[in-house]
GROMACS .gro file of C-alpha atoms in nm:
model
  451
    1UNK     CA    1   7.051  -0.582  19.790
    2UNK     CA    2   7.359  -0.665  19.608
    3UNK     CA    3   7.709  -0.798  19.715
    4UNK     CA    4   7.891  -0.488  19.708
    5UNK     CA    5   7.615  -0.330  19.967
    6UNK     CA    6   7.820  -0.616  20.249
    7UNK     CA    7   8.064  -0.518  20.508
    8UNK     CA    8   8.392  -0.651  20.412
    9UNK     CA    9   8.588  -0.499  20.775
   10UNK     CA   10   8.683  -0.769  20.993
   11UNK     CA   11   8.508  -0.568  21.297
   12UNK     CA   12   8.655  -0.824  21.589
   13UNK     CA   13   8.935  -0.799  21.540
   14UNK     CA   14   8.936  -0.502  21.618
   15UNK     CA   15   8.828  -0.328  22.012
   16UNK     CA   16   8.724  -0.509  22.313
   17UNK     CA   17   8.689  -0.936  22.307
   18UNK     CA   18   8.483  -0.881  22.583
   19UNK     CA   19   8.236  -0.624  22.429
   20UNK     CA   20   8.220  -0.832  22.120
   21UNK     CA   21   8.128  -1.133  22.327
   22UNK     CA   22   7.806  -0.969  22.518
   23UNK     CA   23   7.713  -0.757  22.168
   24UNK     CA   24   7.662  -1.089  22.019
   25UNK     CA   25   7.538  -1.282  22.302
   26UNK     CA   26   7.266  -1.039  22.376
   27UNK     CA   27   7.127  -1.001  22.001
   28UNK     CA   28   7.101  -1.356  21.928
   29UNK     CA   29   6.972  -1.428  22.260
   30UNK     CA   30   6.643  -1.272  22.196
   31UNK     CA   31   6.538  -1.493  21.923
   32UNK     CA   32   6.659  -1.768  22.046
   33UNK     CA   33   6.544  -1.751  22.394
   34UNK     CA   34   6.151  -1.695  22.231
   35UNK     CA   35   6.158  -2.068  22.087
   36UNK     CA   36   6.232  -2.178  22.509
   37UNK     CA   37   5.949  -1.974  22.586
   38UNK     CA   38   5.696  -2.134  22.277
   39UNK     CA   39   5.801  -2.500  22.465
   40UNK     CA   40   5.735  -2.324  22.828
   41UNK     CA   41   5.433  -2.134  22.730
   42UNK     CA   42   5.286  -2.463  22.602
   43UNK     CA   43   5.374  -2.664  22.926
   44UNK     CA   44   5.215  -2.421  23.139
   45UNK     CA   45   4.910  -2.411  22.983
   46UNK     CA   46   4.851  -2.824  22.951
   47UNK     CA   47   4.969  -2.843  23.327
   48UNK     CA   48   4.698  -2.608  23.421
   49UNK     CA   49   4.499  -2.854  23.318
   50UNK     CA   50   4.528  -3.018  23.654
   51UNK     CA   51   4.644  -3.347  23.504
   52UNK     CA   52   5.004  -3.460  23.600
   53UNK     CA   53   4.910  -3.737  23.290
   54UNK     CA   54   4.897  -3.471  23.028
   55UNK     CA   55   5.199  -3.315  23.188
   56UNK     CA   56   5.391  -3.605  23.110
   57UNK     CA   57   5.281  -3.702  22.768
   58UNK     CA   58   5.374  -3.360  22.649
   59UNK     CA   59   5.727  -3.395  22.819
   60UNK     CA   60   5.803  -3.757  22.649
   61UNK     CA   61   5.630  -3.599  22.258
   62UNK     CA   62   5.907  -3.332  22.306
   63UNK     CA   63   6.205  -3.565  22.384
   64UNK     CA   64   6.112  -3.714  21.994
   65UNK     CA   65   6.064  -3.373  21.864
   66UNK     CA   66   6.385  -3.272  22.050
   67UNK     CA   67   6.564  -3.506  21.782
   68UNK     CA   68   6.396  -3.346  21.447
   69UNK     CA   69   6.445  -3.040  21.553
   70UNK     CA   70   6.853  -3.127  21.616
   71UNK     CA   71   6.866  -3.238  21.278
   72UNK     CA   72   6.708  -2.900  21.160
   73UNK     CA   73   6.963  -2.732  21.387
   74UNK     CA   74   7.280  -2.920  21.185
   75UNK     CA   75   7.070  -2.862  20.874
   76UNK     CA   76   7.058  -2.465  20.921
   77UNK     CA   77   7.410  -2.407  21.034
   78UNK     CA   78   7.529  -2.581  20.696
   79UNK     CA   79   7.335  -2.391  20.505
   80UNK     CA   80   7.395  -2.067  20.679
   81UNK     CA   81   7.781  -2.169  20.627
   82UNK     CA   82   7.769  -2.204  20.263
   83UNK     CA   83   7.579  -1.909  20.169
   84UNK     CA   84   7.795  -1.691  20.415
   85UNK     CA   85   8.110  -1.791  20.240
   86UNK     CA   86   7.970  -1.716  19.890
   87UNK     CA   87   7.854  -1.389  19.963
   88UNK     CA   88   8.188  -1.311  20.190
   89UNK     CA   89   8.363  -1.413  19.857
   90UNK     CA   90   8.197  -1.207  19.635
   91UNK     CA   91   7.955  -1.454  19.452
   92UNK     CA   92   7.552  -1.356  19.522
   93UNK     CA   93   7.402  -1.610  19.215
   94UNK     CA   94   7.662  -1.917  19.429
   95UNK     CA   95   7.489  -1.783  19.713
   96UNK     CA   96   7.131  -1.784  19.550
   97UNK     CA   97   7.202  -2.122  19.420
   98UNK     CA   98   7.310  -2.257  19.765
   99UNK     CA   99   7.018  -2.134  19.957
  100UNK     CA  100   6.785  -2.307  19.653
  101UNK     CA  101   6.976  -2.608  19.705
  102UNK     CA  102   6.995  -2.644  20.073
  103UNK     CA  103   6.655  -2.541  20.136
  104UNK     CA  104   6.513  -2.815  19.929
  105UNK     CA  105   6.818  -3.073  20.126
  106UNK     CA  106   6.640  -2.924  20.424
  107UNK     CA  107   6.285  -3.068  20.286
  108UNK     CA  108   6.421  -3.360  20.175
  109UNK     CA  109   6.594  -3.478  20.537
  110UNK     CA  110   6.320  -3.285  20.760
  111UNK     CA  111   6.045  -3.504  20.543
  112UNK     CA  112   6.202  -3.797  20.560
  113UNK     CA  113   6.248  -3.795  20.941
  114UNK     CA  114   5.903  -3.687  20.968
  115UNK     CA  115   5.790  -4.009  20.740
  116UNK     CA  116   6.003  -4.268  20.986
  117UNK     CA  117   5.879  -4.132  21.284
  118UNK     CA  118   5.528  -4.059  21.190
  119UNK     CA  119   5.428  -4.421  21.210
  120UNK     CA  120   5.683  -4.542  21.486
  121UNK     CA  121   5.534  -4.298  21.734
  122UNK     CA  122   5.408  -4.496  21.985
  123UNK     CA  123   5.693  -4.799  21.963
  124UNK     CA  124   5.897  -4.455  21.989
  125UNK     CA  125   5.736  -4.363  22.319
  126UNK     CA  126   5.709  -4.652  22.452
  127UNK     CA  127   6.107  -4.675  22.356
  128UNK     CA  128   6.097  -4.377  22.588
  129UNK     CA  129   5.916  -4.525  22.927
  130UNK     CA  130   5.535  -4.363  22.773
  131UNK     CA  131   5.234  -4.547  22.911
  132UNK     CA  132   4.885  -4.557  22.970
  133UNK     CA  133   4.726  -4.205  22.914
  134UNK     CA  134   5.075  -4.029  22.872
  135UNK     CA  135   5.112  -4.280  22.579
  136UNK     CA  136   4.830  -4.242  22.348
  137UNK     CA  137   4.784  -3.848  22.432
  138UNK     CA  138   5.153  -3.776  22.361
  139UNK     CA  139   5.087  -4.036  22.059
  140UNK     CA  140   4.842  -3.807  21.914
  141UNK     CA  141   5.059  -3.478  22.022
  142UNK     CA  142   5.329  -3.638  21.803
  143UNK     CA  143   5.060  -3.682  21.501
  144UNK     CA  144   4.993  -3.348  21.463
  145UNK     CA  145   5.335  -3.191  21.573
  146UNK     CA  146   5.592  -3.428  21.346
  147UNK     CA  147   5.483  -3.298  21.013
  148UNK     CA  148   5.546  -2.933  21.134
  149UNK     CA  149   5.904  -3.019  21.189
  150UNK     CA  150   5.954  -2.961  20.820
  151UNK     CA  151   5.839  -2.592  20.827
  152UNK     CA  152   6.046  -2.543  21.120
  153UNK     CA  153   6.319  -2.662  20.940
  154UNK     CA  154   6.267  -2.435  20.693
  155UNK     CA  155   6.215  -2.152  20.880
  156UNK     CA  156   6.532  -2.223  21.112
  157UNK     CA  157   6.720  -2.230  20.757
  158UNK     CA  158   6.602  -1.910  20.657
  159UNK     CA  159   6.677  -1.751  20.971
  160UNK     CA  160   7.018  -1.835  20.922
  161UNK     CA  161   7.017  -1.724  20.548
  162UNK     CA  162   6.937  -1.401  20.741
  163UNK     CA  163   7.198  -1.428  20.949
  164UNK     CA  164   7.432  -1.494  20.656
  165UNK     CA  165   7.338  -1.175  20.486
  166UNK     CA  166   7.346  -1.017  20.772
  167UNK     CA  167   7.018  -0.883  20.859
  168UNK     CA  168   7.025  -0.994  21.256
  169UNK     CA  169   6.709  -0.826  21.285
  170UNK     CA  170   6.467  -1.006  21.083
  171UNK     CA  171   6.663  -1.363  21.161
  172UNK     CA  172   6.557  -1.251  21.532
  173UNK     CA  173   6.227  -1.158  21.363
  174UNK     CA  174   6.179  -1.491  21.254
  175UNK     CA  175   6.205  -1.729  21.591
  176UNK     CA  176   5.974  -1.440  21.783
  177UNK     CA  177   5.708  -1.485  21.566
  178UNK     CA  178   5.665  -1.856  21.687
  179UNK     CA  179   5.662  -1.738  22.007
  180UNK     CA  180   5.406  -1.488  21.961
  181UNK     CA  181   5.165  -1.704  21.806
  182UNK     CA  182   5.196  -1.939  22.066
  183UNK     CA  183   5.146  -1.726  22.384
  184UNK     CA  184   4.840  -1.563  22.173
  185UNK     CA  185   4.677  -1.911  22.055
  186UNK     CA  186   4.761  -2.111  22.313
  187UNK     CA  187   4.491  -2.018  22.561
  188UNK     CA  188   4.233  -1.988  22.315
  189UNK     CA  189   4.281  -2.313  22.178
  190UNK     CA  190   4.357  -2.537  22.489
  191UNK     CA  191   4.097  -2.351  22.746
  192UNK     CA  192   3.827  -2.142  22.480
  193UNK     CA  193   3.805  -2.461  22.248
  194UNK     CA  194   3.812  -2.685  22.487
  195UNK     CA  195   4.106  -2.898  22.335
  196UNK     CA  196   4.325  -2.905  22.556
  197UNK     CA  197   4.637  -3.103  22.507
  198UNK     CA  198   4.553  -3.112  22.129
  199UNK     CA  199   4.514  -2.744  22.106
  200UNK     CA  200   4.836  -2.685  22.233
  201UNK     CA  201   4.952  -2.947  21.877
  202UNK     CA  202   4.772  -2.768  21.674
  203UNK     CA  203   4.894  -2.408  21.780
  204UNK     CA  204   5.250  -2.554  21.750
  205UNK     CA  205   5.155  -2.619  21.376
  206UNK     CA  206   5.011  -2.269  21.352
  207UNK     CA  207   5.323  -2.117  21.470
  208UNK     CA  208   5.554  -2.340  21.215
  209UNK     CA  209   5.384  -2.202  20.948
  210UNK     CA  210   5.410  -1.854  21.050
  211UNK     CA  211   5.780  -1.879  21.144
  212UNK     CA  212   5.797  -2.023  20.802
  213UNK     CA  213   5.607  -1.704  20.612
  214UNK     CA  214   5.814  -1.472  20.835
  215UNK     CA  215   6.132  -1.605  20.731
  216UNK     CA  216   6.001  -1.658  20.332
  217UNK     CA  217   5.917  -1.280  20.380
  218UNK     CA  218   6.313  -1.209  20.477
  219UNK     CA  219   6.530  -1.410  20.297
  220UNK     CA  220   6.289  -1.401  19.943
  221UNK     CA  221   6.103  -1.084  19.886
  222UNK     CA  222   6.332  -0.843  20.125
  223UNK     CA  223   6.689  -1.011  20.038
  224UNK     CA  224   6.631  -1.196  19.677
  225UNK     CA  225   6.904  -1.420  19.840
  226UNK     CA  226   6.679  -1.779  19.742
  227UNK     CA  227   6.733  -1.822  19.333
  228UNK     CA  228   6.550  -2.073  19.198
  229UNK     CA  229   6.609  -2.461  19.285
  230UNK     CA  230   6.746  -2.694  19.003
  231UNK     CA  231   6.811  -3.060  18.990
  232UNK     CA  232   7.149  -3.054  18.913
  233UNK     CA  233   7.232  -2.787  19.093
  234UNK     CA  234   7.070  -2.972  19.434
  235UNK     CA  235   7.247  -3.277  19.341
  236UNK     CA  236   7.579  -3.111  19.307
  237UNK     CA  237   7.544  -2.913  19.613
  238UNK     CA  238   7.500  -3.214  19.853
  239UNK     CA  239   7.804  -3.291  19.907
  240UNK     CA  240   7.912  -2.946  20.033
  241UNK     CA  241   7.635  -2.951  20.212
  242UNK     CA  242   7.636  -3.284  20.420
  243UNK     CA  243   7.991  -3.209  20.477
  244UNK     CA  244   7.907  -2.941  20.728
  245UNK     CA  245   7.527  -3.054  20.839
  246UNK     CA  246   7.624  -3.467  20.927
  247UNK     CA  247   7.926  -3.346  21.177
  248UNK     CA  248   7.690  -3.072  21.321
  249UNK     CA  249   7.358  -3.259  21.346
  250UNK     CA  250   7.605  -3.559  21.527
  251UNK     CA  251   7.706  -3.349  21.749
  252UNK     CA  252   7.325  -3.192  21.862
  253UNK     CA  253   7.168  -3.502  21.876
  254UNK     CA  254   7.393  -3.595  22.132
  255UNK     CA  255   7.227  -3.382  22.365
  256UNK     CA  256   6.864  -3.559  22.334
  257UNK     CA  257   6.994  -3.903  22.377
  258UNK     CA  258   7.102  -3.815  22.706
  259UNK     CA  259   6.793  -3.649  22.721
  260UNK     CA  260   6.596  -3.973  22.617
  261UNK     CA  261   6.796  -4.192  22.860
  262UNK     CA  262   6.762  -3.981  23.124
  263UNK     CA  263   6.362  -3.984  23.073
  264UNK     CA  264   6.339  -4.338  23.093
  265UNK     CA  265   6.527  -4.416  23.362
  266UNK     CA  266   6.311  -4.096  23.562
  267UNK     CA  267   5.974  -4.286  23.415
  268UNK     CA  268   6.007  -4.570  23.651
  269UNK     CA  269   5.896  -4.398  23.976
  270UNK     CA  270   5.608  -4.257  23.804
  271UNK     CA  271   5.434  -3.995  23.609
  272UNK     CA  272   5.427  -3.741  23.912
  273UNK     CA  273   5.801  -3.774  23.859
  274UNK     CA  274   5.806  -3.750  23.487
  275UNK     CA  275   5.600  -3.424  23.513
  276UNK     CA  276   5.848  -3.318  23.678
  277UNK     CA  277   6.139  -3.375  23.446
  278UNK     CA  278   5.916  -3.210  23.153
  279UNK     CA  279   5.891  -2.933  23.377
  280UNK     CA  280   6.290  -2.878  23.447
  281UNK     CA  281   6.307  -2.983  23.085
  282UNK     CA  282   6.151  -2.665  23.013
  283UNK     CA  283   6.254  -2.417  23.238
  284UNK     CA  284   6.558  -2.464  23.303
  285UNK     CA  285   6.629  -2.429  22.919
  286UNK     CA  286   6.500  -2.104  22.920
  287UNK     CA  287   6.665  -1.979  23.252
  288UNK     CA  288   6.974  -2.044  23.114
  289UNK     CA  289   6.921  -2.025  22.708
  290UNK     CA  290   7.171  -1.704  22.692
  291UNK     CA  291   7.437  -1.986  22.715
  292UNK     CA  292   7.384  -2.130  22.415
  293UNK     CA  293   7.328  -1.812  22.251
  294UNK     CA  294   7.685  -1.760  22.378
  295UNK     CA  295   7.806  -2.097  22.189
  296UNK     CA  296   7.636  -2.001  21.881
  297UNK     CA  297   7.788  -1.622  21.861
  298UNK     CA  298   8.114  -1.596  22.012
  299UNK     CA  299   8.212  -1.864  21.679
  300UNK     CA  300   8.254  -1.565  21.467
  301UNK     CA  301   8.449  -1.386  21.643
  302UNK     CA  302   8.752  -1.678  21.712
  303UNK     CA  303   8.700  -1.714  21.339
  304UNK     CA  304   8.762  -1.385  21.254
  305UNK     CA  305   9.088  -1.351  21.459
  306UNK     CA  306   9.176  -1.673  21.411
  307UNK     CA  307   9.142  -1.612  21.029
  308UNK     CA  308   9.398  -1.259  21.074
  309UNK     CA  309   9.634  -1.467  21.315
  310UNK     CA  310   9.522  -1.304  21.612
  311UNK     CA  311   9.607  -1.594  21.795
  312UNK     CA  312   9.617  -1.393  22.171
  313UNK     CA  313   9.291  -1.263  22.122
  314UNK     CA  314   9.140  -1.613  22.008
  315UNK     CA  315   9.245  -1.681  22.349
  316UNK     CA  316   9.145  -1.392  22.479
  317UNK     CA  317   8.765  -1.428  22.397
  318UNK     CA  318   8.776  -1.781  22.496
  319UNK     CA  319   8.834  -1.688  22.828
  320UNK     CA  320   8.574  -1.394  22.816
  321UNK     CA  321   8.342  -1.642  22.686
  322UNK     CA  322   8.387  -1.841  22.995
  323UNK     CA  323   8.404  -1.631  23.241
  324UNK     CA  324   8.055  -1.463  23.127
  325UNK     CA  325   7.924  -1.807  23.108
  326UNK     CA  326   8.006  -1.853  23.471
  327UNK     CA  327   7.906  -1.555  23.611
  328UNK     CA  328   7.574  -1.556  23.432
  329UNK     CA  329   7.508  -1.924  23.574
  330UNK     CA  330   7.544  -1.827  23.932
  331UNK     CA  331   7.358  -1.539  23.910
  332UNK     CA  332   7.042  -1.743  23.724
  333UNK     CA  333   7.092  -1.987  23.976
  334UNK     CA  334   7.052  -1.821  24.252
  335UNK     CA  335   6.682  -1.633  24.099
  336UNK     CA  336   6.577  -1.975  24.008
  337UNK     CA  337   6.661  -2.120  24.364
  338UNK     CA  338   6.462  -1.850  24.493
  339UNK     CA  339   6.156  -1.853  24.211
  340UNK     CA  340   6.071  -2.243  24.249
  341UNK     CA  341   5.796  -2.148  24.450
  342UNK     CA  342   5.649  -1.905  24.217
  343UNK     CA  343   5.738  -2.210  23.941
  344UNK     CA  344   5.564  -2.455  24.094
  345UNK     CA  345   5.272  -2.247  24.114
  346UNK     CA  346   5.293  -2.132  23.769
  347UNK     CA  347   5.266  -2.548  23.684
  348UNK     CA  348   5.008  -2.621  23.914
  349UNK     CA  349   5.267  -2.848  24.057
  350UNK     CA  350   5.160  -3.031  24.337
  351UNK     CA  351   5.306  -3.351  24.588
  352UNK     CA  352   5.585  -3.562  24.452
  353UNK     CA  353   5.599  -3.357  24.144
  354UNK     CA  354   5.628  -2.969  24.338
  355UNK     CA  355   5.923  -3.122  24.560
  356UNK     CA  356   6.099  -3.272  24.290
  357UNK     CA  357   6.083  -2.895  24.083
  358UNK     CA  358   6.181  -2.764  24.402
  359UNK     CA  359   6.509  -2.990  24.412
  360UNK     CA  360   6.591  -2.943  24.063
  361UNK     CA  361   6.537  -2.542  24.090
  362UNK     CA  362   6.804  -2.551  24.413
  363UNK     CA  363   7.058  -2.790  24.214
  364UNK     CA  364   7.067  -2.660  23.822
  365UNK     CA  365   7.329  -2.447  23.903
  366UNK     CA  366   7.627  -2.644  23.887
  367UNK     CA  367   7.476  -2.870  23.642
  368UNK     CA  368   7.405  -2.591  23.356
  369UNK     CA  369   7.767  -2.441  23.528
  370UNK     CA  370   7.965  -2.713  23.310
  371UNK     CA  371   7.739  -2.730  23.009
  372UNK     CA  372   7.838  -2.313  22.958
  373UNK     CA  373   8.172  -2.485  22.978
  374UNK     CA  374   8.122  -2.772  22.712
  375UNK     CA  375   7.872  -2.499  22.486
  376UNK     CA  376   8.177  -2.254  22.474
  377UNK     CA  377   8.430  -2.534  22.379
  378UNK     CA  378   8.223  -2.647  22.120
  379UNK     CA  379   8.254  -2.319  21.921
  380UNK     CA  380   8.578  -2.289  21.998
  381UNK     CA  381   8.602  -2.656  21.834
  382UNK     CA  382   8.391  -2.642  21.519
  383UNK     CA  383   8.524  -2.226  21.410
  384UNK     CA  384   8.920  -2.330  21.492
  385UNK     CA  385   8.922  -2.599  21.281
  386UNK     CA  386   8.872  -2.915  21.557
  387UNK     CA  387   8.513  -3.015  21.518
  388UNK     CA  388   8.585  -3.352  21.606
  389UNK     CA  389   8.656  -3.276  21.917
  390UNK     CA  390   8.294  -3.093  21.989
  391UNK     CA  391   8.168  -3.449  21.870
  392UNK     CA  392   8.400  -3.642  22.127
  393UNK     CA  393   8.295  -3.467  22.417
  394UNK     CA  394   7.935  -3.423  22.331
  395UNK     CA  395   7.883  -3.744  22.276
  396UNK     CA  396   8.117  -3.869  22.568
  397UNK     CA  397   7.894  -3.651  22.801
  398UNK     CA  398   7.599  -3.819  22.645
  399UNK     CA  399   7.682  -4.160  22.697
  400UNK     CA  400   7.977  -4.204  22.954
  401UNK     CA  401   7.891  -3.895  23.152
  402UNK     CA  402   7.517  -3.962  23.174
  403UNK     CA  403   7.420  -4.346  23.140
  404UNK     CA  404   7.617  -4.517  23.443
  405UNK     CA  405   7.593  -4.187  23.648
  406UNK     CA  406   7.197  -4.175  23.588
  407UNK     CA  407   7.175  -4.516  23.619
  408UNK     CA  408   7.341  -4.541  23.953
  409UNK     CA  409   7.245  -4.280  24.107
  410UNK     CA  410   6.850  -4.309  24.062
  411UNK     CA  411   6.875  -4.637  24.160
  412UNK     CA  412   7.061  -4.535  24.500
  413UNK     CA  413   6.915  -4.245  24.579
  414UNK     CA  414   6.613  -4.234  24.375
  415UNK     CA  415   6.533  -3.933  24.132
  416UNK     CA  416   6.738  -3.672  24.335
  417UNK     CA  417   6.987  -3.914  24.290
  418UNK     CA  418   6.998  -3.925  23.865
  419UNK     CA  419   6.993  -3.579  23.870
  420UNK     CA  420   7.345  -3.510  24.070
  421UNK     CA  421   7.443  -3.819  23.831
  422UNK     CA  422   7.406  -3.558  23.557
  423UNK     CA  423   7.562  -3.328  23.761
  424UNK     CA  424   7.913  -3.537  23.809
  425UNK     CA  425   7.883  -3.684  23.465
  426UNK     CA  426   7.881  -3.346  23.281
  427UNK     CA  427   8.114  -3.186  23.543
  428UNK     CA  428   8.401  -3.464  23.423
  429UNK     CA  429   8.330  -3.368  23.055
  430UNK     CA  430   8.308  -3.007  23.098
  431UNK     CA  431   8.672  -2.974  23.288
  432UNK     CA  432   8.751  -3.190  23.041
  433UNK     CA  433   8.628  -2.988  22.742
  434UNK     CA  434   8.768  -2.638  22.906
  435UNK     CA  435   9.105  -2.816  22.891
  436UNK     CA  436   9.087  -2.921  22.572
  437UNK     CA  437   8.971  -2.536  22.445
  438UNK     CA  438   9.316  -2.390  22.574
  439UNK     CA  439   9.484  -2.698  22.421
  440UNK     CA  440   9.357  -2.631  22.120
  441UNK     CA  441   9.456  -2.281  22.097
  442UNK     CA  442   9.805  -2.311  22.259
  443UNK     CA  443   9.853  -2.550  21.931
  444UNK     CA  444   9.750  -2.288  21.711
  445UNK     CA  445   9.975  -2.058  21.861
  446UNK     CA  446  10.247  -2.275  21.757
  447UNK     CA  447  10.174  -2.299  21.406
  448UNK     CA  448  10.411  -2.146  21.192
  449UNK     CA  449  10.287  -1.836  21.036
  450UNK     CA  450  10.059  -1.914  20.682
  451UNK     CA  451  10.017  -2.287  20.776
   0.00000   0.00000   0.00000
């Protein structure tokens, strides 16, 4: 494939905002939404295990893994950035020297993380409210699953090389191979094998590499878009690189410190109640993963129009971007109000644990209803030129908008009680955010032509 085989049209700016929105939406949705169902496949097999224990210790392993993989996620829309700009200028060996460069950045980081963690595991999960048997089983989860974060890393990176070139398919190609190992091996290694808790690790390693040899497959032999890494040429990319990945990965690790605080707090009344979390932890993700498929695509198309001073229909597919957020959110809502029995069978959820799945089926509705608003104001923020902004309120949500309204709340009104403090934390950040979108494009509106 060479350079002059891209498509140079700005397609959205042209035709329907609206149809642009769900075109993207849907296509990115499907890879995407397979790495929620890897995580839910995984919990549904350990919980079948009978043991609310195991439950648990798989729920506080992913919080930690919840930050490496954030990291990846800053890592691979960096890179992604780069190379798209190179070949959109013109310039396929800048773009075979930035993929060389970043992919090796993304070893470099993803390693390093690994290294830190590796040993801190159990101070780390302790950190997190871990004890007893939840402890030293998600200790040993953690052993085998840290190391792996580096192929996923890798293979997140090359996904979004994909991306860049724009082969959608095989980028989509890349995340459902994961998922496909995993709902193959999963059974056969936790039940057949007999290893339960640590099969499920080990089939989450499997399922790096492949996701890693699917993506090598792509981007290398397919696309000839990785050159060959240098030295110098890694050194003097960095900076271009970090640039983009440091205000990216701030802003996603925002979402598991809330995550992490939230978990702690919730491990006080117990590991029935734990299990719990993990399991809303998972599904709900998954339910309502088309939203941040929405964040990630509609970013294009503001750039685009922003880009040929289309400032009406920058505004234009904000809105659309909301309002499809919205109705999509009431619409899940509603299923998943009406599936948490079928859920908590599907968990072997039982007691404290069921009613507490029950409660958080009925009431992730609004919740997830003001994180579509914050995930849409986010791209709005980082493709019009404000990504500050996507840092404020994702970290204001994370700390202001979860800690005191977590805190207080469980500690009226027990764990129903933190989880509508979620809810009224992330509904003052999301109005908040929404506001700030329109702001934001209002100003650009006012900016004298070729500023």
């Amino acid at each position: 494939m060479t350079s002059g085989s891209l498509l140079t049209r700005a397609i959205f700016t042209e035709g329907s905002t609206m149809r642009h929105v769900l075109v993207m939406t849907g296509t990115a949705s499907v890879g995407l939404m397979s790495i929620f169902l890897v995580d839910l496949l995984s919990l549904i097999y350990v919980s079948r295990l009978g043991d609310p224990n195991l439950t648990a210790a798989v729920g506080y392993a992913t919080q930690v893994l919840f930050f490496s993989v954030s990291i990846n996620i800053g890592l691979s829309i960096a890179i992604g950035a780069l190379v798209a700009r190179a070949i959109g200028a013109g310039d396929w060996p800048d773009a075979q020297r930035l993929a060389a460069s970043g992919l090796v950045h993304v070893v470099i980081v993803a390693g390093l993380v690994s290294c830190v963690a590796l040993p801190l595991r159990r101070e780390i999960l302790i950190l997190f409210g871990a004890r007893g048997e939840a402890l030293d089983v998600g200790a040993t989860f953690l052993a085998i699953t840290l190391p792996a974060t580096i192929f996923l890393g890798l293979g997140m990176s090359l996904a979004s090389l994909l991306r860049a070139v724009g082969d959608a398919r095989r980028a989509m190609f890349v995340t459902l191979s994961g998922a496909i190992v995993t709902a193959c091996l999963d059974p056969i290694f936790i039940f057949g094998f007999g290893l339960g808790v640590d099969g499920a690790a080990i089939v989450t390693l499997i399922s790096r590499f492949v996701l890693l040899a699917v993506g090598l497959h792509g981007a290398v032999r397919k696309h000839g878009l990785v050159g060959r890494p240098y030295r110098e040429a890694v050194i003097y990319d960095l900076p271009a690189m970090m640039t983009i990945a440091v205000p990216a990965i701030l802003t996603n690790l925002a979402a598991p410190v809330a995550n992490a605080y939230s978990m702690r707090i919730f491990s006080h009344f117990g590991e029935a109640v734990v299990a719990a979390f993990a399991i809303n932890d998972r599904v709900t993700p998954f339910a309502f993963g088309v939203l941040f498929a929405l964040s990630g695509s509609v970013g294009p198309i503001m750039a685009q129009n922003l880009g040929a001073r289309l400032i009406r229909r920058v505004r234009q597919t904000l809105t659309n971007s909301f309002v499809f957020s919205a109705i999509y959110v009431v619409i899940v809502s509603a299923l998943l109000r009406e599936a948490a029995p079928i859920v908590i069978d599907i968990f072997n959820a039982r007691g404290e644990t069921a009613e507490l799945v029950r409660f958080f089926c009925a009431y992730a509705g609004p919740l997830w209803l003001f994180l579509g608003g914050i995930f849409v104001a986010n791209a709005a923020f980082n493709n019009l030129g404000f990504p500050l902004l996507s840092t404020l309120f994702n970290w204001g949500r994370a700390t202001l908008g979860v800690i005191p309204f977590v805190t207080i709340g469980a500690a009226r009104f027990g764990p129903e009680g933190g989880f509508i403090g979620l809810i009224a934390g992330s509904a003052m950040f999301g109005i908040g955010a929404v506001a700030a979108a329109y702001f934001v494009t209002a100003k650009l509106a006012k900016r004298p032509k070729g500023a």
